[in-house]
Amino acid sequence: QKEVEQNSGPLSVPEGAIASLNCTYSDRGSQSFFWYRQYSGKSPELIMFIYSNGDKEDGRFTAQLNKASQYVSLLIRDSQPSDSATYLCAVNKGRETSGSRLTFGEGTQLTVNP
Amino acid sequence: DGGITQSPKYLFRKEGQNVTLSCEQNLNHDAMYWYRQDPGQGLRLIYYSQIVNDFQKGDIAEGYSVSREKKESFPLTVTSAQKNPTAFYLCASRATSGSFYEQFFGPGTRLTVL
């Protein structure tokens, strides 16, 4: 079992729709969770992080965490063509919350069609 | 401008050669990281360093070596023992004071073995 698994892509949504990206993790003791966006040929950039169960909203992005189910998701509302990228889920190893050592999923490629 | 620089952007290596990838940061971050990314894959941790003159192996350290003689520099050497080194290499850094600070990534070095 992989430590961090993401829903297989690619994912294609029309402009203006909601894109839903999912991630599960195997270490029940993990405390902090991150979503990075990576454009083709570029380095990742952090877009959201979440520690607590529930939802966390930032503009058009909402991260959802359910530690009992070991599940974290990212919703992108009103998707734009500029959101087309690979989204990487990352989980901090162990019980640290500081983001000191991350395990990444393989990523989900999102395409938003005009 | 503060940030992370990696050089070169592209690197070609003949089989049997050692090559060194440069990573420099002027963000005054204590922690630095090296990741490897293969096509369609997430990031895998090679080595990381939380403080000068100290570093730890990540998940795929075999065939790689690092040094951390200065706070701002964390070079990675890809040795001839690394059998499949063609990949995109990403360096990251992170502050360690405080409760949480994200990992910032450099622009990456794309290494190709001829």
Coordinates of C-alpha atoms in Angstrom, one line a residue, chain A residues 17-22 35 47-48 55-64 71-79 87 110:
Chain A
A17 CA -17.4 23.6 -12.9
I18 CA -16.2 22.2 -9.5
A19 CA -13.0 20.1 -9.7
S20 CA -12.7 17.5 -6.9
L21 CA -9.3 16.0 -6.1
N22 CA -9.0 13.2 -3.6
W35 CA -1.9 20.5 -1.6
I47 CA -1.9 26.3 -2.4
M48 CA -3.5 24.9 0.7
D55 CA -13.2 22.2 5.8
K56 CA -10.8 25.1 5.2
E57 CA -11.6 27.6 2.5
D58 CA -9.3 30.0 0.7
G59 CA -10.9 31.8 -2.2
R60 CA -12.0 29.3 -4.8
F61 CA -10.1 26.5 -3.0
T62 CA -11.5 24.3 -0.2
A63 CA -9.5 21.6 1.5
Q64 CA -11.4 18.9 3.4
Y71 CA -8.9 11.1 3.6
V72 CA -8.1 14.6 2.4
S73 CA -9.6 16.4 -0.6
L74 CA -9.3 19.6 -2.6
L75 CA -12.2 21.3 -4.2
I76 CA -11.7 24.0 -6.8
R77 CA -14.9 26.0 -7.5
D78 CA -15.5 28.0 -10.7
S79 CA -12.6 26.2 -12.3
Y87 CA -2.1 18.7 -8.1
L110 CA -6.4 18.4 -14.0

